[in-house]
MMTF fields as JSON, N, C-alpha, C and O atoms, coordinates in Angstrom:
{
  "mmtfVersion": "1.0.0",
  "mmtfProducer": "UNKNOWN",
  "numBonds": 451,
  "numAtoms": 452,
  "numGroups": 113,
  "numChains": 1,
  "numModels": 1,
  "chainsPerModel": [1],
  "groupsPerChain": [113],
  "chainIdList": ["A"],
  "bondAtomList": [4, 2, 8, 6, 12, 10, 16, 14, 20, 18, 24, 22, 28, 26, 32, 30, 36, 34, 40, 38, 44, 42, 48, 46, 52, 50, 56, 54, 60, 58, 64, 62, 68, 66, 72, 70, 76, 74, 80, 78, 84, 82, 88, 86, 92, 90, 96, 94, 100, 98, 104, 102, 108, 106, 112, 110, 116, 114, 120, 118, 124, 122, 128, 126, 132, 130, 136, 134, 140, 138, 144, 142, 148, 146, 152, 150, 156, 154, 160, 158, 164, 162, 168, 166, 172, 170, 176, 174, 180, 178, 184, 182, 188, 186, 192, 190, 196, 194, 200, 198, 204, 202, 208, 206, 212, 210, 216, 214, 220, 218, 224, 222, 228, 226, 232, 230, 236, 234, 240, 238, 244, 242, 248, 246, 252, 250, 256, 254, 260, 258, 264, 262, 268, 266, 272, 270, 276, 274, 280, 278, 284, 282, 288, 286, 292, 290, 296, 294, 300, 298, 304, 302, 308, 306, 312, 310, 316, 314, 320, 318, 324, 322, 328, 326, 332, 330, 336, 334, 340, 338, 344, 342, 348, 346, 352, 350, 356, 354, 360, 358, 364, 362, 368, 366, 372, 370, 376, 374, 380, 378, 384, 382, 388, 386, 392, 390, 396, 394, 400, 398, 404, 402, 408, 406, 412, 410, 416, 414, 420, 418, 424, 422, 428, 426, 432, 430, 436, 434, 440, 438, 444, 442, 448, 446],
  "bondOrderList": [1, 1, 1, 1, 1, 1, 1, 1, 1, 1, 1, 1, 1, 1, 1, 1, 1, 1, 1, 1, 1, 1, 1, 1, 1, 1, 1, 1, 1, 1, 1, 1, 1, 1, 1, 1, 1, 1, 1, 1, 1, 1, 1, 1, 1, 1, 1, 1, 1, 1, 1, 1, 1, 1, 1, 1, 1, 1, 1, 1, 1, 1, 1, 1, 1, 1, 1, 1, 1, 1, 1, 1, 1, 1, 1, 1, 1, 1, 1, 1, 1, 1, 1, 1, 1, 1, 1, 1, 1, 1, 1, 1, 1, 1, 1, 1, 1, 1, 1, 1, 1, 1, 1, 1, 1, 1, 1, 1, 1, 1, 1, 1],
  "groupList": [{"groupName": "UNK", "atomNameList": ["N", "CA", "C", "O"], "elementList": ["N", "C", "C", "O"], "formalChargeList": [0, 0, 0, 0], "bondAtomList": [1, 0, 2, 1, 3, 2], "bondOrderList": [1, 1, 2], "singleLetterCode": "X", "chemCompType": "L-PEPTIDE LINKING"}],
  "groupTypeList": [0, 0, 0, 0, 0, 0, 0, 0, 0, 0, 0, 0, 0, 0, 0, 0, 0, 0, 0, 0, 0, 0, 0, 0, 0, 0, 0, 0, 0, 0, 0, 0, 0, 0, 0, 0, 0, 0, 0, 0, 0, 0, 0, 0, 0, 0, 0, 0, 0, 0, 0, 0, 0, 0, 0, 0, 0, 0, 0, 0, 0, 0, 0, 0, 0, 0, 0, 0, 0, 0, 0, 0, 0, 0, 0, 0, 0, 0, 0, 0, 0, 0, 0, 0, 0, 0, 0, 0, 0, 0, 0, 0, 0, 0, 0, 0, 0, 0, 0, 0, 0, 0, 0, 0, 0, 0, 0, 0, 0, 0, 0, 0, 0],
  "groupIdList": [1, 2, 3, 4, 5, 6, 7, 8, 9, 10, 11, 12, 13, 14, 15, 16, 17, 18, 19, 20, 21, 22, 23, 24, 25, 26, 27, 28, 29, 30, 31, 32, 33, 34, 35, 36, 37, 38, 39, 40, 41, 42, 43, 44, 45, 46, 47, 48, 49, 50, 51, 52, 53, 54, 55, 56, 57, 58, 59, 60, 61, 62, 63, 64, 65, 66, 67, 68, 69, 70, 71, 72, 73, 74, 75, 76, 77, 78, 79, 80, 81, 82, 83, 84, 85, 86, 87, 88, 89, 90, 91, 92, 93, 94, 95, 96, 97, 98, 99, 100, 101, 102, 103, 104, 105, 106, 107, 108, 109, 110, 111, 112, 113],
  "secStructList": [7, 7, 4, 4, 4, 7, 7, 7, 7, 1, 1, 7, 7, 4, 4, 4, 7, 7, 7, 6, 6, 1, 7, 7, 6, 6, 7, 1, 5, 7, 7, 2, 2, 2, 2, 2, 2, 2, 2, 2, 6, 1, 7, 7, 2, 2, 2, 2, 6, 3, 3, 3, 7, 4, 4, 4, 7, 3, 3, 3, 7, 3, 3, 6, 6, 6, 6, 3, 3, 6, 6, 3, 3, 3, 6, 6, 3, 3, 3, 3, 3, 6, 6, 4, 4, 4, 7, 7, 1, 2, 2, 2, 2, 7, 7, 6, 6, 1, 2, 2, 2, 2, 2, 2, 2, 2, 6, 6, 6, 7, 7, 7, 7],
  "xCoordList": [82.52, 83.429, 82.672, 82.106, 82.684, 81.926, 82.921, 84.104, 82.56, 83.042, 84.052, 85.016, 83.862, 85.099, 86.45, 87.477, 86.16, 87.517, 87.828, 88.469, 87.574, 87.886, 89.029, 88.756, 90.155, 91.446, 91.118, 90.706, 91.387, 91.538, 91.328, 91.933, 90.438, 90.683, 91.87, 92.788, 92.152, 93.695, 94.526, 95.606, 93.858, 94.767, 95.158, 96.202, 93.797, 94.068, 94.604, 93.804, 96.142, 96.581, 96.451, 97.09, 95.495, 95.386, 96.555, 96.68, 97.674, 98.659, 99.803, 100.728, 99.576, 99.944, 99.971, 100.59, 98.946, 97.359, 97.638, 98.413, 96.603, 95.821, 95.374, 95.786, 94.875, 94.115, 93.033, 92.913, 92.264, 91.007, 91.225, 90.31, 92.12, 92.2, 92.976, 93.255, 93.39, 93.735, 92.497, 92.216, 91.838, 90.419, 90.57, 91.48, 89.037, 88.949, 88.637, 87.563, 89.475, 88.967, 87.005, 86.191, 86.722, 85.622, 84.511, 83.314, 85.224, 84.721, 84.506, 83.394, 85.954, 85.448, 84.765, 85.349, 83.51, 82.009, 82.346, 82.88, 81.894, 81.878, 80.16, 79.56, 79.341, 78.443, 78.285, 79.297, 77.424, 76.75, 77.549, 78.305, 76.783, 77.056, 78.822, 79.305, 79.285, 81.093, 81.453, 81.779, 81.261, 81.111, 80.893, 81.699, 79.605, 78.841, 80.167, 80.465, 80.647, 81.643, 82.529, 82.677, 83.657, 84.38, 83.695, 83.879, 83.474, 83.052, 83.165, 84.188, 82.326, 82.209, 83.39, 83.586, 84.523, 85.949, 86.801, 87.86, 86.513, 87.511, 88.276, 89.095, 87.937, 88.891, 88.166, 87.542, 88.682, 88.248, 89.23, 89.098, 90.075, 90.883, 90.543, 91.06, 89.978, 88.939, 88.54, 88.835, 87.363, 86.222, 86.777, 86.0, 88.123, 89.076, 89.539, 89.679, 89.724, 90.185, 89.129, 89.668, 87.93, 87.123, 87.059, 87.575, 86.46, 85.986, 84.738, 84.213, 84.347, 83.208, 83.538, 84.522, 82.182, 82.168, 81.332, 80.945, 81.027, 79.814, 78.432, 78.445, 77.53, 76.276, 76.332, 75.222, 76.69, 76.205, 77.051, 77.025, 77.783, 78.452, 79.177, 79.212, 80.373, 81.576, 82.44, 82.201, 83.641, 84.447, 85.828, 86.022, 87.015, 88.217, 88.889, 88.766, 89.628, 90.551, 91.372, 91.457, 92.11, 92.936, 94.327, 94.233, 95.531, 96.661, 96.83, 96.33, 97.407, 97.396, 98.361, 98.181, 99.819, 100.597, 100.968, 101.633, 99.958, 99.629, 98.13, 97.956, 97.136, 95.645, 95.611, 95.078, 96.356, 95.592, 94.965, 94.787, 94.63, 93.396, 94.667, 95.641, 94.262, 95.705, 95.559, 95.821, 95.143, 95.378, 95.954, 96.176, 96.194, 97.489, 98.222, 98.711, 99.013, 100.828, 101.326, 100.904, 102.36, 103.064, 104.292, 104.546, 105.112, 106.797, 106.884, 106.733, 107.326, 108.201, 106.749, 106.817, 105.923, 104.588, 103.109, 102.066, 103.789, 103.072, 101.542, 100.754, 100.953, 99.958, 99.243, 98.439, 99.268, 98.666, 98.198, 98.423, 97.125, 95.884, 96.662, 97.086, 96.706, 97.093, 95.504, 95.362, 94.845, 93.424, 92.35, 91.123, 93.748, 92.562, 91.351, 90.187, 91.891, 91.03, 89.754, 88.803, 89.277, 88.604, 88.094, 87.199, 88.489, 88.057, 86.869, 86.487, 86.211, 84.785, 84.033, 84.56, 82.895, 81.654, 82.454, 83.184, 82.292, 82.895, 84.106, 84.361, 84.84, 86.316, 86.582, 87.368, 85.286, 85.131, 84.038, 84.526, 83.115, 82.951, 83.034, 82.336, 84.5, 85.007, 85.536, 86.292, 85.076, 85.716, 86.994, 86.894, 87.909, 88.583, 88.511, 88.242, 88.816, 88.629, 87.367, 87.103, 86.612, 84.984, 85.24, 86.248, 83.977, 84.302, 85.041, 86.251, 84.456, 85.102, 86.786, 87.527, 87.119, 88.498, 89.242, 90.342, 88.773, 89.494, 89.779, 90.918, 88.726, 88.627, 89.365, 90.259, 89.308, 90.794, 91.876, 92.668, 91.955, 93.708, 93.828, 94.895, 92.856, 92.822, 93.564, 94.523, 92.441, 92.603, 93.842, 94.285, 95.031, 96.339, 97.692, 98.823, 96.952, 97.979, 98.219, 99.312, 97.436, 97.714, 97.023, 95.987, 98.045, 97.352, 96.761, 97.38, 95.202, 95.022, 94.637, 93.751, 94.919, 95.336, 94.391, 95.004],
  "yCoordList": [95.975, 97.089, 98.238, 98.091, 99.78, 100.229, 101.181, 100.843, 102.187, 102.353, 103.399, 103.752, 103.846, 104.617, 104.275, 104.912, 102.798, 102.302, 101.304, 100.346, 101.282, 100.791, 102.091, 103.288, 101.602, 102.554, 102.117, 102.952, 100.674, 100.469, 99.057, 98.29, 98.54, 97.304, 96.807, 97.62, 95.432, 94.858, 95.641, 96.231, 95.478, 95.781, 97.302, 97.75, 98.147, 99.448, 99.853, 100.056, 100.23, 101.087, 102.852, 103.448, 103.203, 104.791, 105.58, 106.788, 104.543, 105.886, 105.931, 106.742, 104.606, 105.199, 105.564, 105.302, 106.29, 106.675, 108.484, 109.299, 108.616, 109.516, 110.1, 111.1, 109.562, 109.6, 110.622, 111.708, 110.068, 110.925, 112.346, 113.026, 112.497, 114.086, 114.783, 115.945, 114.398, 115.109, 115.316, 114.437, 116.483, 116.643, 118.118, 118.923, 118.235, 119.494, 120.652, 120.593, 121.996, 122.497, 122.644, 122.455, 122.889, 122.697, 121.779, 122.058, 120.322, 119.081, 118.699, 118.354, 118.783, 117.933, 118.541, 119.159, 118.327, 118.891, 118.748, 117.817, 119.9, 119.653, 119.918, 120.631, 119.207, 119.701, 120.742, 121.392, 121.065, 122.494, 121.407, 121.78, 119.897, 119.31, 119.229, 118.937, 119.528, 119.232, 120.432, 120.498, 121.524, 123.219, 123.3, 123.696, 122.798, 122.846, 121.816, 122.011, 120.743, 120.311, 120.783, 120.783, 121.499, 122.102, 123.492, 123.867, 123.906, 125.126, 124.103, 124.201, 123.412, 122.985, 122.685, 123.12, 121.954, 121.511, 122.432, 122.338, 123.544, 124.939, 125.16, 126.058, 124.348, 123.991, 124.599, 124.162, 126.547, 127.493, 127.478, 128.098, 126.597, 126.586, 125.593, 125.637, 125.188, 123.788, 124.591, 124.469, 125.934, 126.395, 127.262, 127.54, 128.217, 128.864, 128.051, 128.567, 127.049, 126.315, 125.94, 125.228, 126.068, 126.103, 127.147, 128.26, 126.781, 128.025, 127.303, 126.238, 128.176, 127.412, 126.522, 126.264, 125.877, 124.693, 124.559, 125.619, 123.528, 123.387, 123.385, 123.606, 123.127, 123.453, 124.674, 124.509, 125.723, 126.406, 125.863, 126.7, 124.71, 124.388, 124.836, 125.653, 124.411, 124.638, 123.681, 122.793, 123.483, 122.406, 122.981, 124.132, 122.0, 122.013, 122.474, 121.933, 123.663, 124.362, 123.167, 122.07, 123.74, 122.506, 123.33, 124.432, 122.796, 123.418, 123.675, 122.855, 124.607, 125.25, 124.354, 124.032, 123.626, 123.284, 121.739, 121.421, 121.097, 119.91, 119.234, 118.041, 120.271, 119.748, 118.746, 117.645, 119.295, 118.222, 119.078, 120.273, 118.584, 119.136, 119.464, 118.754, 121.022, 121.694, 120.739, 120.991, 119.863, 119.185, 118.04, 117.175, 117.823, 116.697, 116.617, 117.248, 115.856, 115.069, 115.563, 116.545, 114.537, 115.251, 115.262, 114.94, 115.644, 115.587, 114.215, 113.506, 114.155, 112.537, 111.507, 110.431, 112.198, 110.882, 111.912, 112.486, 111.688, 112.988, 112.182, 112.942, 110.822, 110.749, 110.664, 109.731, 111.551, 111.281, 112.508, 113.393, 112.301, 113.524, 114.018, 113.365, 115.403, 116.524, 116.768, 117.106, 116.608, 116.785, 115.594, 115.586, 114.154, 112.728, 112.943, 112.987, 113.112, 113.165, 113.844, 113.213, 114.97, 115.9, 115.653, 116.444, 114.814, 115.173, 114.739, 113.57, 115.74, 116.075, 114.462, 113.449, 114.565, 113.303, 113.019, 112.031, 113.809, 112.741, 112.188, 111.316, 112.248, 111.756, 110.135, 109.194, 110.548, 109.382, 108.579, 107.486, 108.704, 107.878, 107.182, 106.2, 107.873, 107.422, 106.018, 105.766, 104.888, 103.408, 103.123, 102.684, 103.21, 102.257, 101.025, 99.842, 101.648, 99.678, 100.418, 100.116, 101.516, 101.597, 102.202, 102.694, 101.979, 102.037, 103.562, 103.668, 104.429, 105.725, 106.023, 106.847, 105.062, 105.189, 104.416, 104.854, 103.412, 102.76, 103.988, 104.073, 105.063, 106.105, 106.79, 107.221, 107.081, 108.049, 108.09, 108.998, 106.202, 106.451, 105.919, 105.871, 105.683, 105.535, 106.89, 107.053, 107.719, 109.56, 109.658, 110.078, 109.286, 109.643, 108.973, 109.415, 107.626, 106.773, 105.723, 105.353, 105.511, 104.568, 103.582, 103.354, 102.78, 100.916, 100.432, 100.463, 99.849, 99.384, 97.836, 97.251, 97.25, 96.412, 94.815, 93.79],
  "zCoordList": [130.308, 130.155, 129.488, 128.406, 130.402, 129.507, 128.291, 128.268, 127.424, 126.241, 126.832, 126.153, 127.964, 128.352, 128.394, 128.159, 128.847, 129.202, 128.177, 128.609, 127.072, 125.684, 125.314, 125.4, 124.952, 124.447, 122.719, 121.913, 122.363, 121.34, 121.168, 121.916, 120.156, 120.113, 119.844, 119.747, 119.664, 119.986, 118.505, 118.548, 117.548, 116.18, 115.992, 115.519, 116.596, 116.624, 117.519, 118.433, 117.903, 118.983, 118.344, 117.476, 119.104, 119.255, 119.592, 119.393, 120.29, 120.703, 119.825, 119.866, 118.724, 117.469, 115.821, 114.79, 116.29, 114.796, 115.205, 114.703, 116.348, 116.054, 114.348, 113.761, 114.114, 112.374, 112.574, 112.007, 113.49, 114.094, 115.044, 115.51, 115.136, 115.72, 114.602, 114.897, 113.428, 112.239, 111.164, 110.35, 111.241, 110.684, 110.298, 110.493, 109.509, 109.182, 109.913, 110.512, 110.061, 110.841, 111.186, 110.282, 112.174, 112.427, 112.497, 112.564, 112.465, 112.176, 113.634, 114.032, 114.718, 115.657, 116.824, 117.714, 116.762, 117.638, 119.165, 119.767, 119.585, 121.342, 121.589, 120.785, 122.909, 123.179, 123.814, 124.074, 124.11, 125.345, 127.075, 127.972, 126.765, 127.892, 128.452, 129.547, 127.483, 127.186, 128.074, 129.26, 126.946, 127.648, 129.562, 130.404, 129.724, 131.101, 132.342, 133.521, 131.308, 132.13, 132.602, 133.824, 131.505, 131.539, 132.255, 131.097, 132.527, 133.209, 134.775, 135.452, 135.101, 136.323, 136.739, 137.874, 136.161, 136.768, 136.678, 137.3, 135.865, 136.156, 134.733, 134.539, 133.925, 132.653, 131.514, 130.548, 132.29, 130.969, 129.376, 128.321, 129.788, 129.695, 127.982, 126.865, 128.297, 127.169, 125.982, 124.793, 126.976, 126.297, 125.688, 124.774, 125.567, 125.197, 124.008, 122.899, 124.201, 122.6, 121.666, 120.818, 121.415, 120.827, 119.447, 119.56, 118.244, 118.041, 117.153, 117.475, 115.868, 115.454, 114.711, 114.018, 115.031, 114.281, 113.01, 112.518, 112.461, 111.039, 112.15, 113.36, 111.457, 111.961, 112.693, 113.198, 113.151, 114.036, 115.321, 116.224, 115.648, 117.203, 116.955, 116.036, 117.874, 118.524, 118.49, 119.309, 117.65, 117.795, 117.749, 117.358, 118.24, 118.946, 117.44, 116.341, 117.832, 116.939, 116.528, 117.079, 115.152, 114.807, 114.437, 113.896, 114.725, 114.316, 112.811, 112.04, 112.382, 110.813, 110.306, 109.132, 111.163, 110.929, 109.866, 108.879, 110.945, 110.56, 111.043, 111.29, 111.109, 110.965, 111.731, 111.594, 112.741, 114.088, 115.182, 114.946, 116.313, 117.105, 118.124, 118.373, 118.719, 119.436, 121.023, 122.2, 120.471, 122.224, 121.68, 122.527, 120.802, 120.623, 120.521, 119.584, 121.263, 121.322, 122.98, 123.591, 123.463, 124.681, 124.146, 122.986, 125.003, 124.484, 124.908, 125.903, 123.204, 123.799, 122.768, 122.174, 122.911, 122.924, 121.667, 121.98, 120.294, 119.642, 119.407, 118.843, 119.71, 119.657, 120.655, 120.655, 121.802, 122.853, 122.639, 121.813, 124.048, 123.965, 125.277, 126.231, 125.0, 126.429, 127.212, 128.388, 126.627, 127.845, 127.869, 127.962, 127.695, 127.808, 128.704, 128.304, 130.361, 131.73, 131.199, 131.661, 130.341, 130.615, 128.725, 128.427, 127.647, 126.556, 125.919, 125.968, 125.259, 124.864, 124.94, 125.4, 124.446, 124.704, 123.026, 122.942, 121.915, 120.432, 120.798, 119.968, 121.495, 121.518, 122.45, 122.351, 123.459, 124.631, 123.659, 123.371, 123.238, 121.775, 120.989, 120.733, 120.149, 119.295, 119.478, 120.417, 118.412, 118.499, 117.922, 116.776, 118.257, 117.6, 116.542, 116.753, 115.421, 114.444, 113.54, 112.376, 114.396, 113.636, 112.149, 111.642, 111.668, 109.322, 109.668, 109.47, 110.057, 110.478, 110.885, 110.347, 112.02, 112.136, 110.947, 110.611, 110.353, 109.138, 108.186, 107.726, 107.81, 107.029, 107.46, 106.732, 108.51, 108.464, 108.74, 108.992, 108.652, 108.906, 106.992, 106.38, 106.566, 105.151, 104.242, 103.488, 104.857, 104.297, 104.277, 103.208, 105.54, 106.449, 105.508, 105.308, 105.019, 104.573, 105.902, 106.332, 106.203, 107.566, 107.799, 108.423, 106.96, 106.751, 108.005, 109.069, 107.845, 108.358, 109.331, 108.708, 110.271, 110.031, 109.667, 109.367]
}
């Protein structure tokens, strides 16, 4: 199985956390390669939600409201990702269960299991 099609290991369900798309602004990194994607599938629409990031990149704006990343939640379903199909190389990545996701559902208040 490769890491794409890993959602969550069994204890961690992602669709109801998102811990990890509640960050600091400018934390969550997109590449040049992310960018080059989104340009190729038409989804200016991506590169428009960007702004800067730390180091010198580019990472996914975060709502003022509640410091999550403006591509999260659907109606009905507030931990889901609105641009799963198409989201950045850190997000397709990200493990489930890893010391990292423990940390931030730690940060959140979100026992883990």
């Amino acid at each position: 199985m490769e890491r794409d099609d890993i959602m969550a290991l069994p204890d961690y369900d992602c669709l109801t956390c998102s811990a990890c798309c509640h960050q600091r602004e400018g934390t969550i990194l997109v590449t040049e390669e992310d960018v080059a994607h989104w340009a190729s599938v038409g989804r200016q629409d991506m590169i428009d939600s960007l702004g800067e990031g730390h180091f010198g990149e580019r990472a996914f704006l975060m709502r003022e409201e509640d410091g999550a990343c403006v591509h999260l939640g659907l109606p009905g379903k507030p931990h889901h990702c609105q641009v799963y199909d198409v989201r950045a190389r850190v997000c397709r990545d990200f493990q489930a269960g890893s010391q990292q996701c423990r940390e931030f559902r730690r940060e959140r208040g979100i026992p883990n299991p």
